[in-house]
mmCIF file of C-alpha atoms in Angstrom:
data_model
loop_
_atom_site.group_PDB
_atom_site.id
_atom_site.type_symbol
_atom_site.label_atom_id
_atom_site.label_comp_id
_atom_site.label_asym_id
_atom_site.label_seq_id
_atom_site.Cartn_x
_atom_site.Cartn_y
_atom_site.Cartn_z
ATOM 1 C CA GLN A 21 1.374 17.405 3.439
ATOM 2 C CA VAL A 22 -0.792 15.713 0.811
ATOM 3 C CA GLN A 23 -4.030 14.271 2.172
ATOM 4 C CA LEU A 24 -6.254 11.616 0.614
ATOM 5 C CA GLN A 25 -9.821 10.836 1.659
ATOM 6 C CA GLU A 26 -11.948 7.983 0.376
ATOM 7 C CA SER A 27 -15.719 8.304 0.129
ATOM 8 C CA GLY A 28 -18.511 6.008 -0.922
ATOM 9 C CA PRO A 29 -21.003 3.458 0.414
ATOM 10 C CA GLY A 30 -20.018 1.133 3.219
ATOM 11 C CA LEU A 31 -22.461 -1.543 2.149
ATOM 12 C CA VAL A 32 -23.036 -3.003 -1.297
ATOM 13 C CA LYS A 33 -25.386 -5.797 -2.348
ATOM 14 C CA PRO A 34 -24.062 -8.866 -4.167
ATOM 15 C CA ALA A 35 -23.867 -8.415 -7.959
ATOM 16 C CA GLU A 36 -23.984 -4.607 -7.623
ATOM 17 C CA THR A 37 -21.260 -2.121 -8.537
ATOM 18 C CA LEU A 38 -19.046 -0.440 -5.948
ATOM 19 C CA SER A 39 -18.236 3.213 -6.624
ATOM 20 C CA LEU A 40 -15.581 4.973 -4.560
ATOM 21 C CA THR A 41 -13.977 8.389 -4.869
ATOM 22 C CA CYS A 42 -10.648 9.608 -3.542
ATOM 23 C CA SER A 43 -10.323 13.337 -2.907
ATOM 24 C CA VAL A 44 -6.802 14.750 -2.898
ATOM 25 C CA SER A 45 -6.054 17.879 -0.869
ATOM 26 C CA ARG A 46 -2.944 19.934 -0.048
ATOM 27 C CA GLY A 47 -1.450 18.880 -3.366
ATOM 28 C CA SER A 48 -2.230 18.525 -7.049
ATOM 29 C CA ILE A 49 -3.398 15.350 -8.722
ATOM 30 C CA SER A 50 -1.394 16.334 -11.802
ATOM 31 C CA ASN A 51 1.883 14.655 -12.741
ATOM 32 C CA TYR A 52 1.365 11.672 -10.454
ATOM 33 C CA TYR A 53 0.086 8.123 -10.632
ATOM 34 C CA TRP A 54 -2.642 7.195 -8.170
ATOM 35 C CA SER A 55 -3.795 3.814 -6.979
ATOM 36 C CA TRP A 56 -6.438 1.792 -5.210
ATOM 37 C CA ILE A 57 -5.395 -0.943 -2.779
ATOM 38 C CA ARG A 58 -7.667 -3.127 -0.696
ATOM 39 C CA GLN A 59 -7.259 -5.126 2.481
ATOM 40 C CA PRO A 60 -9.667 -8.021 3.143
ATOM 41 C CA PRO A 61 -10.343 -8.735 6.839
ATOM 42 C CA GLY A 62 -7.404 -10.498 8.481
ATOM 43 C CA ARG A 63 -5.432 -10.657 5.250
ATOM 44 C CA GLY A 64 -2.677 -8.776 3.456
ATOM 45 C CA MET A 65 -3.117 -5.991 0.952
ATOM 46 C CA GLN A 66 -4.014 -6.372 -2.718
ATOM 47 C CA TRP A 67 -3.141 -3.793 -5.373
ATOM 48 C CA ILE A 68 -6.209 -3.059 -7.552
ATOM 49 C CA GLY A 69 -4.853 -0.675 -10.175
ATOM 50 C CA PHE A 70 -3.178 2.615 -11.136
ATOM 51 C CA ILE A 71 -4.420 5.695 -12.903
ATOM 52 C CA TYR A 72 -2.261 8.539 -14.208
ATOM 53 C CA TYR A 73 -3.642 12.080 -14.100
ATOM 54 C CA THR A 74 -4.028 11.865 -17.894
ATOM 55 C CA GLY A 75 -6.366 8.889 -17.499
ATOM 56 C CA ARG A 76 -3.943 6.115 -18.429
ATOM 57 C CA THR A 77 -4.664 2.970 -16.386
ATOM 58 C CA ASN A 78 -3.169 -0.383 -15.349
ATOM 59 C CA TYR A 79 -5.263 -2.960 -13.535
ATOM 60 C CA ASN A 80 -4.491 -6.100 -11.547
ATOM 61 C CA PRO A 81 -5.110 -8.973 -14.007
ATOM 62 C CA SER A 82 -7.163 -10.825 -11.397
ATOM 63 C CA LEU A 83 -9.660 -7.934 -11.271
ATOM 64 C CA LYS A 84 -9.257 -6.438 -14.737
ATOM 65 C CA SER A 85 -12.578 -7.690 -16.110
ATOM 66 C CA ARG A 86 -14.511 -5.950 -13.301
ATOM 67 C CA VAL A 87 -12.539 -2.761 -12.632
ATOM 68 C CA SER A 88 -12.528 0.712 -14.081
ATOM 69 C CA MET A 89 -10.854 3.868 -12.828
ATOM 70 C CA SER A 90 -11.286 7.479 -13.829
ATOM 71 C CA VAL A 91 -9.808 10.844 -12.892
ATOM 72 C CA ASP A 92 -11.277 14.343 -12.622
ATOM 73 C CA THR A 93 -8.442 16.847 -12.484
ATOM 74 C CA SER A 94 -10.834 19.796 -12.085
ATOM 75 C CA LYS A 95 -12.009 18.330 -8.779
ATOM 76 C CA ASN A 96 -8.633 16.831 -7.791
ATOM 77 C CA GLN A 97 -10.321 13.438 -7.489
ATOM 78 C CA PHE A 98 -10.036 9.943 -8.887
ATOM 79 C CA SER A 99 -12.509 7.111 -8.721
ATOM 80 C CA LEU A 100 -12.897 3.344 -8.664
ATOM 81 C CA LYS A 101 -15.728 1.195 -9.976
ATOM 82 C CA LEU A 102 -15.801 -2.536 -9.237
ATOM 83 C CA ASN A 103 -18.749 -4.440 -10.660
ATOM 84 C CA SER A 104 -20.314 -7.821 -9.915
ATOM 85 C CA MET A 105 -19.435 -7.535 -6.232
ATOM 86 C CA THR A 106 -19.330 -10.694 -4.094
ATOM 87 C CA ALA A 107 -18.561 -11.405 -0.450
ATOM 88 C CA ALA A 108 -14.925 -11.943 -1.455
ATOM 89 C CA ASP A 109 -14.729 -8.213 -2.259
ATOM 90 C CA THR A 110 -15.437 -7.263 1.356
ATOM 91 C CA ALA A 111 -12.402 -5.243 2.403
ATOM 92 C CA VAL A 112 -11.038 -1.899 3.491
ATOM 93 C CA TYR A 113 -10.356 0.101 0.328
ATOM 94 C CA HIS A 114 -7.461 2.580 0.378
ATOM 95 C CA CYS A 115 -6.453 5.161 -2.178
ATOM 96 C CA ALA A 116 -2.775 6.058 -2.395
ATOM 97 C CA ARG A 117 -0.261 8.152 -4.324
ATOM 98 C CA VAL A 118 2.626 6.561 -6.208
ATOM 99 C CA MET A 119 5.948 7.874 -4.955
ATOM 100 C CA THR A 120 8.019 9.756 -7.507
ATOM 101 C CA TYR A 121 11.730 10.448 -7.552
ATOM 102 C CA GLY A 122 11.832 12.071 -10.937
ATOM 103 C CA TYR A 123 9.977 9.082 -12.313
ATOM 104 C CA PRO A 124 7.427 6.741 -10.723
ATOM 105 C CA ALA A 125 8.933 4.558 -8.012
ATOM 106 C CA TRP A 126 5.868 2.287 -7.762
ATOM 107 C CA TYR A 127 5.756 2.501 -3.979
ATOM 108 C CA PHE A 128 3.100 4.472 -2.126
ATOM 109 C CA ASP A 129 4.081 7.583 -0.177
ATOM 110 C CA TYR A 130 0.650 8.929 0.795
ATOM 111 C CA TRP A 131 -2.401 6.892 1.679
ATOM 112 C CA GLY A 132 -5.981 7.504 2.675
ATOM 113 C CA GLN A 133 -7.206 6.032 5.944
ATOM 114 C CA GLY A 134 -9.348 3.572 4.047
ATOM 115 C CA ILE A 135 -13.068 2.957 3.783
ATOM 116 C CA PRO A 136 -14.553 -0.359 4.924
ATOM 117 C CA VAL A 137 -16.850 -1.931 2.361
ATOM 118 C CA SER A 138 -19.070 -4.915 3.115
ATOM 119 C CA VAL A 139 -20.908 -6.970 0.529
ATOM 120 C CA SER A 140 -24.167 -8.317 1.861
ATOM 121 C CA SER A 141 -27.806 -8.570 0.919
ATOM 122 C CA GLU B 21 2.882 -13.545 -9.411
ATOM 123 C CA PHE B 22 5.682 -12.705 -6.990
ATOM 124 C CA VAL B 23 4.706 -13.987 -3.539
ATOM 125 C CA LEU B 24 6.108 -12.250 -0.460
ATOM 126 C CA THR B 25 6.191 -14.258 2.775
ATOM 127 C CA GLN B 26 6.693 -12.376 6.024
ATOM 128 C CA SER B 27 7.881 -13.912 9.254
ATOM 129 C CA PRO B 28 7.166 -14.190 12.036
ATOM 130 C CA ALA B 29 3.444 -13.495 11.919
ATOM 131 C CA THR B 30 3.663 -11.968 15.394
ATOM 132 C CA LEU B 31 6.670 -10.639 17.279
ATOM 133 C CA SER B 32 6.277 -10.056 21.021
ATOM 134 C CA LEU B 33 8.866 -7.648 22.379
ATOM 135 C CA SER B 34 9.345 -5.016 25.070
ATOM 136 C CA PRO B 35 10.083 -1.313 24.519
ATOM 137 C CA GLY B 36 13.799 -0.796 24.060
ATOM 138 C CA GLU B 37 14.346 -4.204 22.461
ATOM 139 C CA ARG B 38 15.522 -4.784 18.910
ATOM 140 C CA ALA B 39 12.994 -6.011 16.334
ATOM 141 C CA THR B 40 14.012 -8.021 13.294
ATOM 142 C CA LEU B 41 11.337 -8.664 10.670
ATOM 143 C CA SER B 42 11.778 -10.847 7.597
ATOM 144 C CA CYS B 43 10.311 -10.712 4.104
ATOM 145 C CA ARG B 44 11.121 -13.474 1.626
ATOM 146 C CA ALA B 45 10.253 -13.283 -2.083
ATOM 147 C CA SER B 46 9.326 -16.287 -4.231
ATOM 148 C CA GLN B 47 11.804 -15.036 -6.846
ATOM 149 C CA SER B 48 14.355 -12.275 -7.003
ATOM 150 C CA VAL B 49 12.984 -8.746 -6.740
ATOM 151 C CA ASN B 50 16.497 -7.223 -6.929
ATOM 152 C CA ASN B 51 16.301 -4.399 -4.360
ATOM 153 C CA TYR B 52 12.807 -3.271 -5.379
ATOM 154 C CA LEU B 53 11.191 -3.702 -1.996
ATOM 155 C CA ALA B 54 9.455 -1.345 0.424
ATOM 156 C CA TRP B 55 8.316 -1.572 4.035
ATOM 157 C CA TYR B 56 5.207 0.046 5.520
ATOM 158 C CA GLN B 57 3.899 0.497 9.050
ATOM 159 C CA GLN B 58 0.188 0.398 9.786
ATOM 160 C CA LYS B 59 -1.548 1.161 13.068
ATOM 161 C CA PRO B 60 -5.206 0.281 13.699
ATOM 162 C CA GLY B 61 -7.565 2.636 11.903
ATOM 163 C CA GLN B 62 -4.713 4.573 10.300
ATOM 164 C CA ALA B 63 -3.275 4.869 6.828
ATOM 165 C CA PRO B 64 -0.168 2.815 6.106
ATOM 166 C CA ARG B 65 3.081 4.777 6.313
ATOM 167 C CA LEU B 66 6.022 4.247 3.983
ATOM 168 C CA LEU B 67 9.169 3.515 6.020
ATOM 169 C CA ILE B 68 11.757 2.098 3.623
ATOM 170 C CA TYR B 69 11.990 1.964 -0.185
ATOM 171 C CA ASP B 70 14.396 0.201 -2.534
ATOM 172 C CA ALA B 71 15.262 -2.150 0.345
ATOM 173 C CA SER B 72 17.393 0.229 2.370
ATOM 174 C CA ASN B 73 16.416 3.872 1.797
ATOM 175 C CA ARG B 74 14.508 5.561 4.590
ATOM 176 C CA ALA B 75 11.523 7.620 3.494
ATOM 177 C CA PRO B 76 11.452 11.290 4.510
ATOM 178 C CA ASP B 77 10.960 11.946 8.241
ATOM 179 C CA ILE B 78 11.410 8.292 9.209
ATOM 180 C CA PRO B 79 13.525 7.922 12.375
ATOM 181 C CA ALA B 80 16.984 6.419 12.080
ATOM 182 C CA ARG B 81 16.038 3.483 14.331
ATOM 183 C CA PHE B 82 14.313 1.983 11.274
ATOM 184 C CA SER B 83 16.637 0.321 8.795
ATOM 185 C CA GLY B 84 16.216 -2.041 5.877
ATOM 186 C CA SER B 85 18.598 -4.496 4.299
ATOM 187 C CA GLY B 86 18.726 -7.330 1.789
ATOM 188 C CA SER B 87 18.510 -7.988 -1.915
ATOM 189 C CA GLY B 88 17.308 -10.715 -4.229
ATOM 190 C CA THR B 89 14.863 -12.825 -2.228
ATOM 191 C CA ASP B 90 15.659 -12.098 1.441
ATOM 192 C CA PHE B 91 14.990 -8.793 3.169
ATOM 193 C CA THR B 92 15.029 -7.541 6.743
ATOM 194 C CA LEU B 93 13.461 -4.586 8.511
ATOM 195 C CA THR B 94 15.223 -3.773 11.769
ATOM 196 C CA ILE B 95 13.965 -1.477 14.498
ATOM 197 C CA SER B 96 17.022 -0.914 16.652
ATOM 198 C CA SER B 97 15.218 0.028 19.872
ATOM 199 C CA LEU B 98 11.448 -0.175 20.020
ATOM 200 C CA GLU B 99 9.570 2.943 21.027
ATOM 201 C CA PRO B 100 5.971 2.662 22.305
ATOM 202 C CA GLU B 101 4.670 4.098 19.024
ATOM 203 C CA ASP B 102 6.390 1.359 16.991
ATOM 204 C CA PHE B 103 3.969 -1.387 18.027
ATOM 205 C CA ALA B 104 2.032 -1.915 14.818
ATOM 206 C CA VAL B 105 1.725 -4.169 11.775
ATOM 207 C CA TYR B 106 4.475 -4.055 9.166
ATOM 208 C CA TYR B 107 4.104 -4.979 5.494
ATOM 209 C CA CYS B 108 6.605 -5.440 2.682
ATOM 210 C CA GLN B 109 5.791 -4.688 -0.978
ATOM 211 C CA GLN B 110 7.662 -5.462 -4.200
ATOM 212 C CA ARG B 111 7.674 -3.501 -7.443
ATOM 213 C CA SER B 112 9.982 -5.766 -9.418
ATOM 214 C CA ASP B 113 7.052 -7.458 -11.163
ATOM 215 C CA TRP B 114 5.551 -4.143 -12.318
ATOM 216 C CA PRO B 115 2.726 -3.522 -12.946
ATOM 217 C CA LEU B 116 1.647 -6.415 -10.709
ATOM 218 C CA LEU B 117 2.654 -5.082 -7.321
ATOM 219 C CA THR B 118 2.267 -7.469 -4.392
ATOM 220 C CA PHE B 119 2.376 -7.207 -0.626
ATOM 221 C CA GLY B 120 3.389 -9.584 2.125
ATOM 222 C CA GLY B 121 0.900 -10.843 4.693
ATOM 223 C CA GLY B 122 2.278 -8.655 7.479
ATOM 224 C CA THR B 123 4.092 -9.005 10.799
ATOM 225 C CA LYS B 124 2.444 -7.712 13.946
ATOM 226 C CA VAL B 125 4.851 -6.281 16.512
ATOM 227 C CA GLU B 126 3.093 -6.440 19.876
ATOM 228 C CA ILE B 127 4.039 -5.470 23.399
ATOM 229 C CA LYS B 128 5.292 -8.393 25.460
#
């Protein structure tokens, strides 16, 4: 079964850039869309963006000015950068795979456990 | 943005009872809705997609129904491992996917 594992710092200072990586194992990153989703404390989930294995991206309009995603197929990894961090960005950040039934279904069939990120000086 | 409202926020039930969870969309999402289960400290798990299709390896006690703006996740007889938080998600407004706020199913 495909496994996803997020890695990165658990604490970021205000105004700094968050950098997270998702490592995919027991499956190839190729031919799929991948996503980042976050969950602020006590609140529902927010979709951050997609990246295809070719590097094509779509971002949530509310975060688009601060987000970038990249993919490294040689390492079977994809990454998230979110700049100008504030306390409102404190959340658990999950990476996930977009379900495919011949074409993307835009639901998420495999998820990482999530990495908690706090923004504080 | 399509807003998904889940109710109730908390459902207190006993093992063996039937659970009925609701997800209401601010505008029609056709049948483009999924349900997930999340336990503390674990990754969310896809249960239902396109409103009524069970994901692979999901037990038959989980079922989904609805279309348009009103959707229901039913757990026919709660097992101890079913006590968790459940989220709905729509893909109708692609690429802007949105999630509901969640329903916690707790042991009474």
